[in-house]
Structures are given as C-alpha cells and as structure tokens.
Tab-separated table of C-alpha atoms in Angstrom:
chain	number	residue	atom	x	y	z
M	1	UNK	CA	99.453	99.459	140.731
M	2	UNK	CA	96.550	101.568	139.498
M	3	UNK	CA	97.109	105.318	139.280
M	4	UNK	CA	94.974	108.367	138.595
M	5	UNK	CA	97.816	109.931	136.608
M	6	UNK	CA	97.444	110.118	132.811
M	7	UNK	CA	99.617	107.158	131.853
M	8	UNK	CA	101.272	106.107	128.611
M	9	UNK	CA	102.919	102.700	128.286
M	10	UNK	CA	105.725	101.736	125.915
M	11	UNK	CA	106.259	98.231	124.561
M	12	UNK	CA	109.222	97.837	122.201
M	13	UNK	CA	109.790	94.496	120.509
M	14	UNK	CA	113.595	94.074	120.520
M	15	UNK	CA	113.420	91.594	117.633
M	16	UNK	CA	111.179	93.559	115.271
M	17	UNK	CA	112.956	94.880	112.221
M	18	UNK	CA	115.720	92.288	112.597
M	19	UNK	CA	114.282	88.908	111.582
M	20	UNK	CA	115.251	86.370	108.927
M	21	UNK	CA	112.884	87.840	106.335
M	22	UNK	CA	115.624	90.329	105.508
M	23	UNK	CA	117.499	87.433	103.873
M	24	UNK	CA	114.785	87.244	101.192
M	25	UNK	CA	113.677	90.883	101.098
M	26	UNK	CA	115.131	94.347	101.466
M	27	UNK	CA	113.430	95.624	104.589
M	28	UNK	CA	115.306	98.184	106.650
M	29	UNK	CA	117.047	96.972	109.796
M	30	UNK	CA	115.935	98.799	112.923
M	31	UNK	CA	118.836	98.992	115.379
M	32	UNK	CA	118.343	99.087	119.124
M	33	UNK	CA	119.850	102.572	119.292
M	34	UNK	CA	117.412	103.793	116.668
M	35	UNK	CA	114.538	102.343	118.700
M	36	UNK	CA	115.817	104.021	121.877
M	37	UNK	CA	115.950	107.345	120.098
M	38	UNK	CA	112.412	106.922	118.780
M	39	UNK	CA	111.103	106.045	122.226
M	40	UNK	CA	112.783	109.049	123.846
M	41	UNK	CA	111.223	111.361	121.266
M	42	UNK	CA	107.805	109.754	121.735
M	43	UNK	CA	108.020	110.063	125.524
M	44	UNK	CA	108.890	113.757	125.276
M	45	UNK	CA	105.900	114.255	122.988
M	46	UNK	CA	103.604	112.372	125.365
M	47	UNK	CA	104.731	114.357	128.407
M	48	UNK	CA	104.394	117.686	126.606
M	49	UNK	CA	100.827	116.763	125.659
M	50	UNK	CA	99.747	115.780	129.155
M	51	UNK	CA	101.051	112.354	130.211
M	52	UNK	CA	102.161	112.323	133.849
M	53	UNK	CA	103.325	108.734	134.131
M	54	UNK	CA	105.329	106.677	131.641
M	55	UNK	CA	105.597	102.901	132.037
M	56	UNK	CA	108.069	101.047	129.811
M	57	UNK	CA	108.662	97.327	129.357
M	58	UNK	CA	112.184	96.249	130.252
M	59	UNK	CA	113.954	93.467	128.339
M	60	UNK	CA	117.537	92.200	127.943
M	61	UNK	CA	118.536	94.874	125.404
M	62	UNK	CA	117.126	97.646	127.644
M	63	UNK	CA	115.665	99.463	124.659
M	64	UNK	CA	112.814	101.336	126.335
M	65	UNK	CA	114.379	101.543	129.793
M	66	UNK	CA	117.590	102.884	128.249
M	67	UNK	CA	115.585	105.439	126.298
M	68	UNK	CA	114.178	107.050	129.436
M	69	UNK	CA	117.240	106.647	131.656
M	70	UNK	CA	118.695	110.085	130.925
M	71	UNK	CA	115.479	112.012	130.375
M	72	UNK	CA	115.056	114.808	132.884
M	73	UNK	CA	111.285	114.942	133.169
M	74	UNK	CA	109.229	116.039	136.157
M	75	UNK	CA	106.875	113.078	135.932
M	76	UNK	CA	106.742	109.484	137.120
M	77	UNK	CA	108.953	107.187	135.018
M	78	UNK	CA	108.509	103.486	135.699
M	79	UNK	CA	110.287	100.434	134.298
M	80	UNK	CA	108.197	97.266	134.136
M	81	UNK	CA	110.079	94.015	134.755
M	82	UNK	CA	108.197	91.058	133.267
M	83	UNK	CA	111.133	88.651	133.301
M	84	UNK	CA	111.599	89.144	129.574
M	85	UNK	CA	113.398	86.370	127.698
M	86	UNK	CA	113.101	87.639	124.108
M	87	UNK	CA	109.975	85.618	123.391
M	88	UNK	CA	106.437	86.614	122.340
M	89	UNK	CA	105.334	85.934	125.916
M	90	UNK	CA	107.249	89.053	126.986
M	91	UNK	CA	104.810	91.209	125.049
M	92	UNK	CA	101.824	89.311	126.437
M	93	UNK	CA	102.965	89.723	130.039
M	94	UNK	CA	103.752	93.401	129.564
M	95	UNK	CA	100.345	94.054	128.014
M	96	UNK	CA	98.517	92.322	130.864
M	97	UNK	CA	100.565	94.188	133.471
M	98	UNK	CA	99.958	97.568	131.824
M	99	UNK	CA	96.258	96.831	131.553
M	100	UNK	CA	96.137	96.052	135.277
M	101	UNK	CA	98.107	99.234	136.045
M	102	UNK	CA	95.515	101.395	134.322
M	103	UNK	CA	97.656	102.496	131.381
M	104	UNK	CA	95.460	104.547	129.037
M	105	UNK	CA	97.498	104.354	125.818
M	106	UNK	CA	100.304	102.023	124.744
M	107	UNK	CA	102.970	103.176	122.304
M	108	UNK	CA	104.180	100.097	120.440
M	109	UNK	CA	107.414	99.754	118.498
M	110	UNK	CA	106.931	96.653	116.416
M	111	UNK	CA	105.108	95.209	113.467
M	112	UNK	CA	101.660	93.774	112.862
M	113	UNK	CA	102.559	90.697	114.912
M	114	UNK	CA	103.630	92.643	117.999
M	115	UNK	CA	100.403	94.621	118.042
M	116	UNK	CA	98.414	91.426	117.486
M	117	UNK	CA	99.951	89.869	120.588
M	118	UNK	CA	98.886	92.856	122.693
M	119	UNK	CA	95.354	92.866	121.292
M	120	UNK	CA	94.983	89.125	121.901
M	121	UNK	CA	95.155	89.634	125.685
M	122	UNK	CA	93.824	93.203	125.872
M	123	UNK	CA	91.015	93.513	123.292
M	124	UNK	CA	89.983	97.071	124.176
M	125	UNK	CA	93.507	98.496	124.452
M	126	UNK	CA	94.217	101.903	122.942
M	127	UNK	CA	97.327	101.690	120.772
M	128	UNK	CA	99.719	104.159	119.200
M	129	UNK	CA	101.545	101.754	116.864
M	130	UNK	CA	104.860	102.873	115.353
M	131	UNK	CA	106.334	100.732	112.616
M	132	UNK	CA	109.622	98.843	113.015
M	133	UNK	CA	108.661	95.479	111.512
M	134	UNK	CA	108.904	94.075	107.977
M	135	UNK	CA	105.448	93.969	106.362
M	136	UNK	CA	103.504	96.578	108.281
M	137	UNK	CA	99.951	97.703	107.669
M	138	UNK	CA	98.665	98.159	111.218
M	139	UNK	CA	101.454	100.416	112.560
M	140	UNK	CA	102.320	103.672	110.852
M	141	UNK	CA	105.558	105.374	109.876
M	142	UNK	CA	105.372	108.710	111.660
M	143	UNK	CA	107.676	111.047	113.529
M	144	UNK	CA	107.734	109.651	117.102
M	145	UNK	CA	107.602	113.113	118.692
M	146	UNK	CA	104.171	113.702	117.178
M	147	UNK	CA	102.975	110.129	117.720
M	148	UNK	CA	103.875	110.493	121.383
M	149	UNK	CA	102.065	113.822	121.603
M	150	UNK	CA	98.911	112.246	120.176
M	151	UNK	CA	99.170	109.420	122.714
M	152	UNK	CA	99.628	111.929	125.530
M	153	UNK	CA	96.581	113.911	124.445
M	154	UNK	CA	94.426	110.775	124.578
M	155	UNK	CA	95.848	109.593	127.909
M	156	UNK	CA	95.222	112.997	129.478
M	157	UNK	CA	91.674	113.170	128.128
M	158	UNK	CA	92.436	116.373	126.223
M	159	UNK	CA	90.813	115.011	123.059
M	160	UNK	CA	87.738	112.820	122.690
M	161	UNK	CA	88.813	109.188	122.456
M	162	UNK	CA	85.772	108.195	120.386
M	163	UNK	CA	86.730	110.804	117.804
M	164	UNK	CA	90.485	110.290	117.612
M	165	UNK	CA	90.864	106.592	118.477
M	166	UNK	CA	88.028	104.534	116.961
M	167	UNK	CA	87.830	100.760	117.274
M	168	UNK	CA	89.640	98.949	114.485
M	169	UNK	CA	88.511	96.043	112.339
M	170	UNK	CA	90.089	92.655	113.030
M	171	UNK	CA	89.760	89.123	111.703
M	172	UNK	CA	88.322	86.758	114.309
M	173	UNK	CA	89.358	83.180	113.555
M	174	UNK	CA	88.158	79.851	114.915
M	175	UNK	CA	90.237	76.716	114.284
M	176	UNK	CA	88.733	73.519	115.693
M	177	UNK	CA	87.033	75.563	118.417
M	178	UNK	CA	90.189	77.503	119.277
M	179	UNK	CA	89.615	81.279	118.849
M	180	UNK	CA	92.323	83.678	117.740
M	181	UNK	CA	92.656	87.088	116.134
M	182	UNK	CA	94.499	88.770	113.277
M	183	UNK	CA	94.634	92.537	113.003
M	184	UNK	CA	95.054	92.706	109.221
M	185	UNK	CA	95.107	89.303	107.546
M	186	UNK	CA	94.377	85.648	108.131
M	187	UNK	CA	95.909	83.533	105.361
M	188	UNK	CA	95.207	79.898	104.457
M	189	UNK	CA	98.402	78.273	103.158
M	190	UNK	CA	99.199	74.829	101.777
M	191	UNK	CA	102.621	73.240	101.416
M	192	UNK	CA	104.026	75.393	104.217
M	193	UNK	CA	104.911	74.812	107.863
M	194	UNK	CA	104.202	76.400	111.239
M	195	UNK	CA	106.934	78.792	112.346
M	196	UNK	CA	108.285	79.563	108.879
M	197	UNK	CA	109.424	83.213	108.849
M	198	UNK	CA	110.223	83.632	105.161
M	199	UNK	CA	107.901	85.542	102.788
M	200	UNK	CA	104.958	83.525	101.493
M	201	UNK	CA	105.422	81.464	98.342
M	202	UNK	CA	102.591	82.567	96.023
M	203	UNK	CA	101.912	78.941	95.039
M	204	UNK	CA	101.119	78.156	98.694
M	205	UNK	CA	98.470	80.866	99.146
M	206	UNK	CA	94.834	79.741	99.001
M	207	UNK	CA	92.547	82.137	100.922
M	208	UNK	CA	93.097	85.631	102.281
M	209	UNK	CA	90.654	87.131	104.783
M	210	UNK	CA	91.510	90.813	105.159
M	211	UNK	CA	90.255	93.447	107.582
M	212	UNK	CA	91.613	95.994	105.130
M	213	UNK	CA	93.206	95.713	101.718
M	214	UNK	CA	95.415	98.596	100.748
M	215	UNK	CA	96.969	99.045	97.298
M	216	UNK	CA	99.837	101.082	98.773
M	217	UNK	CA	100.703	98.446	101.391
M	218	UNK	CA	103.373	95.746	101.536
M	219	UNK	CA	102.438	92.106	102.125
M	220	UNK	CA	99.228	90.183	101.580
M	221	UNK	CA	97.080	93.249	102.249
M	222	UNK	CA	98.492	94.563	98.974
M	223	UNK	CA	97.237	91.470	97.133
M	224	UNK	CA	93.696	92.375	98.122
M	225	UNK	CA	94.371	96.068	97.672
M	226	UNK	CA	95.430	95.648	94.056
M	227	UNK	CA	92.224	93.810	93.121
M	228	UNK	CA	89.633	95.015	95.672
M	229	UNK	CA	90.681	97.965	97.862
M	230	UNK	CA	89.022	98.294	101.266
M	231	UNK	CA	90.047	100.961	103.773
M	232	UNK	CA	90.195	100.602	107.522
M	233	UNK	CA	87.124	102.795	108.024
M	234	UNK	CA	84.985	100.841	105.526
M	235	UNK	CA	82.333	98.605	107.094
M	236	UNK	CA	83.422	95.535	105.158
M	237	UNK	CA	86.263	93.088	104.759
M	238	UNK	CA	87.750	91.342	101.737
M	239	UNK	CA	88.222	87.690	100.805
M	240	UNK	CA	90.649	86.725	98.044
M	241	UNK	CA	90.890	83.179	96.688
M	242	UNK	CA	94.169	82.139	95.072
M	243	UNK	CA	95.463	79.023	93.367
M	244	UNK	CA	96.334	77.317	90.089
M	245	UNK	CA	94.648	78.874	87.072
M	246	UNK	CA	94.154	82.241	88.729
M	247	UNK	CA	94.802	85.615	87.132
M	248	UNK	CA	98.511	86.502	87.478
M	249	UNK	CA	98.904	89.510	89.779
M	250	UNK	CA	102.228	91.177	90.516
M	251	UNK	CA	102.152	92.109	94.189
M	252	UNK	CA	104.774	93.459	96.632
M	253	UNK	CA	104.735	90.666	99.206
M	254	UNK	CA	107.793	92.054	101.038
M	255	UNK	CA	109.991	95.175	100.802
M	256	UNK	CA	111.774	95.121	97.459
M	257	UNK	CA	110.127	91.819	96.498
M	258	UNK	CA	107.361	91.537	93.898
M	259	UNK	CA	105.972	88.075	93.188
M	260	UNK	CA	103.292	86.797	90.821
M	261	UNK	CA	100.229	85.624	92.749
M	262	UNK	CA	97.485	83.609	90.967
M	263	UNK	CA	94.203	85.286	91.998
M	264	UNK	CA	91.050	83.260	91.306
M	265	UNK	CA	88.474	85.633	92.795
M	266	UNK	CA	87.920	88.469	95.242
M	267	UNK	CA	84.871	89.833	97.018
M	268	UNK	CA	83.759	92.085	99.819
M	269	UNK	CA	82.308	90.481	102.940
M	270	UNK	CA	79.979	92.123	105.419
M	271	UNK	CA	81.149	92.650	108.975
M	272	UNK	CA	80.380	89.488	110.921
M	273	UNK	CA	79.961	87.308	107.819
M	274	UNK	CA	81.506	83.860	108.307
M	275	UNK	CA	84.094	82.630	105.797
M	276	UNK	CA	84.692	78.875	105.873
M	277	UNK	CA	88.238	77.577	105.383
M	278	UNK	CA	88.775	73.931	104.466
M	279	UNK	CA	91.740	71.727	105.394
M	280	UNK	CA	94.464	70.751	104.732
M	281	UNK	CA	96.993	73.476	105.351
M	282	UNK	CA	97.714	76.036	108.016
M	283	UNK	CA	96.654	79.538	109.003
M	284	UNK	CA	98.949	82.528	109.314
M	285	UNK	CA	97.927	85.607	111.283
M	286	UNK	CA	99.540	88.920	110.330
M	287	UNK	CA	102.482	87.082	108.801
M	288	UNK	CA	102.982	84.539	111.593
M	289	UNK	CA	102.270	80.941	110.568
M	290	UNK	CA	100.491	79.717	113.659
M	291	UNK	CA	97.884	76.926	113.343
M	292	UNK	CA	97.608	73.708	111.397
M	293	UNK	CA	94.093	73.079	110.107
M	294	UNK	CA	92.963	69.558	110.947
M	295	UNK	CA	89.206	70.077	111.048
M	296	UNK	CA	86.882	73.043	110.779
M	297	UNK	CA	88.118	76.613	110.453
M	298	UNK	CA	86.312	79.893	109.887
M	299	UNK	CA	87.022	83.619	109.926
M	300	UNK	CA	84.972	86.804	110.354
M	301	UNK	CA	85.872	90.462	109.929
M	302	UNK	CA	84.451	92.477	112.831
M	303	UNK	CA	84.948	95.951	114.271
M	304	UNK	CA	85.775	95.079	117.855
M	305	UNK	CA	89.541	95.396	117.711
M	306	UNK	CA	91.801	97.731	119.655
M	307	UNK	CA	91.424	101.474	119.502
M	308	UNK	CA	94.098	103.053	117.334
M	309	UNK	CA	95.092	106.681	117.766
M	310	UNK	CA	94.637	108.699	114.583
M	311	UNK	CA	97.555	111.103	114.916
M	312	UNK	CA	96.362	113.604	112.322
M	313	UNK	CA	92.888	113.732	113.838
M	314	UNK	CA	94.187	114.029	117.396
M	315	UNK	CA	96.612	116.828	116.585
M	316	UNK	CA	94.058	118.716	114.507
M	317	UNK	CA	91.515	118.576	117.321
M	318	UNK	CA	94.156	119.622	119.849
M	319	UNK	CA	95.102	122.577	117.670
M	320	UNK	CA	91.466	123.632	117.357
M	321	UNK	CA	91.144	123.451	121.150
M	322	UNK	CA	94.353	125.397	121.774
M	323	UNK	CA	95.847	122.469	123.663
M	324	UNK	CA	99.414	123.537	122.955
M	325	UNK	CA	99.010	127.254	123.558
M	326	UNK	CA	101.474	128.511	126.170
M	327	UNK	CA	98.824	129.286	128.766
M	328	UNK	CA	97.295	125.815	128.414
M	329	UNK	CA	100.400	123.699	127.845
M	330	UNK	CA	100.521	120.562	129.952
M	331	UNK	CA	104.186	121.048	130.798
M	332	UNK	CA	107.161	123.244	130.125
M	333	UNK	CA	109.791	122.855	127.427
M	334	UNK	CA	111.058	119.311	126.920
M	335	UNK	CA	114.142	118.316	124.961
M	336	UNK	CA	116.531	115.438	124.360
M	337	UNK	CA	119.508	117.787	124.620
C-alpha cells in the first residue's frame, strides 16, 4: 500500500556473511543476532532523522522483524511477508513489494550480490548498503546508527537526493540476447562452473569488466585497482585481460587470501563502450557465477544504476542545515535501552 509517510525499507539477507567461501578465506561470520542489533540501530537512526514508516522483510530467521519487535517508536512499523524460503527470490520479491509500497530508501544488510538482486528488479532504487557479505565493494562498513540517519534524511526529503545519493555506475551485460547487470564486476571465467561459491582460481580468470577498480578493495575489483584504479565517481570503467603469460600480480581475492593473477593488459573504457566477450566459459556477476557463454556476449559500463546514499555527504549537509538541532529534530530521543 502506498503511503505519504517518509518510508525506509530494510532487507537483510539471512545467508550473507555465512557462506562456504569462509572455508577458503578468513571472512568474518555475521551472526543473526549481530544483524538484528545492526538493524535496530539503523532504524533508530532513520526515525531520529525523519522516517515515519519502517518496512522490514520477514524471513525464517526473523532477523529484521525481530530487530524491531521491541523498539518503542511512535511511528508505523510494518513487517513484509513475501513467503521467504531462504532463496535469492526472497530479495527480489521484497524489493518489488517495497517499490510498489512507495519506499523511498532501502537499507540493505548483505553483500554485492544482495544489492545486485534488488537493483535488477528496481533499477532506480535508492540504497543504503551496509556490508555483511564476503567480498564487498558496493556496500560500506559504517556504524548502522549513522547509516540509518542518512537514510532517514533522504526519505524525509531533508537533504537533496541528487546531491547525497547520485546514480551509481553498473556493468550492463548481454549474453545471447539475455540482459543482466553487475554492480561492480562482470568476470569471464574458463574451467569453472555455474553456482560455484568458492573464490576464483586465478588461472580461470580471462576478462574483468569493472564499474570501479579500487586498490583498497577485496576481490576482483582489487585486481583492477592494483593496476588501473578507477573510482566510483569517475566517468569511466576498467577492463582487465588475464591469462597465461601475463604479468604476475599479487591480489587479495578474498579476506586473508592473496593469490597470483596473470594480468595481460588493462585499460579504461568510456561509459557506454561495448566490450566483447568470446566463448567458451561463463560469466560471474559480483561474485556469483551465473551464465554459461554459448554464443555472443558483451558488457558496458554505464551510470544508470541505483542511487547510493553517501553517508558523509548526507550528514554534512544535514549539519549545515541544522537538521538535528533540538528545535528542528524530527523526533524525540530514541534508544535501544
């Protein structure tokens, strides 16, 4: 149901931060209780900043719904039942439902893949992504109280969305006429298989198409970042070719796991420039091995992805506007205790 109330949604992936990649790497395990605590803090921040309705996705572990169960807040708290069965479709259904309900900002607890699922069905969504996955570039590690406050400011229209939540770059992919999207990286692999969840074997990597390549990141974005850095606000993408005979590059492909990747070449690509990818092999999007390549495949980096709340920018603008001064505060004191 649509509402005129400033609304923040919460989608928490119950499986993020818990997958099999921790067998081969040293990523932290995010417990359900930790996620509940983060959500509660984010909700309090959002309400303090102006949100008047909170909609959370329910699922079998009751992470988000449990987080708000004991909060004493004088706003509308709503649990969204999408018939969750601990599958990626849960996220898709929740995103579509929140879009139809008029949710202005979605706080996401998950990794690159969780956010990609939301963006695939809601291209112009405004996201406040908080990291709980393994190899995360798209979501950020930030105190949830402040992330929630930034989301609440945007939902309530107390800061300019164009200023604090610009559109992000994504990689638009076409495989045999089937379109798809990656938020950070589309990777051409050989000698691998669809559904594999382990870190990439460097010998299997052939082409990386990156919306951003960050030298301080973990995962394939770091491969590009260590040879050709490209920030999220740069109007370009990066293509890296790998394979036998390439320059050995030590890259952190997972937490606590450096591997030697043979890099043949790297280059910037203009936004919208088409990169052809030749079979055989498969394509992985943001770490998820998804499509076999049987015919033609291409990728383009474009800036038509979801809006992403810049927490620092939002809070700085709110401070300059006096948004949290006592005579302009959106609500009274809020606490978990």
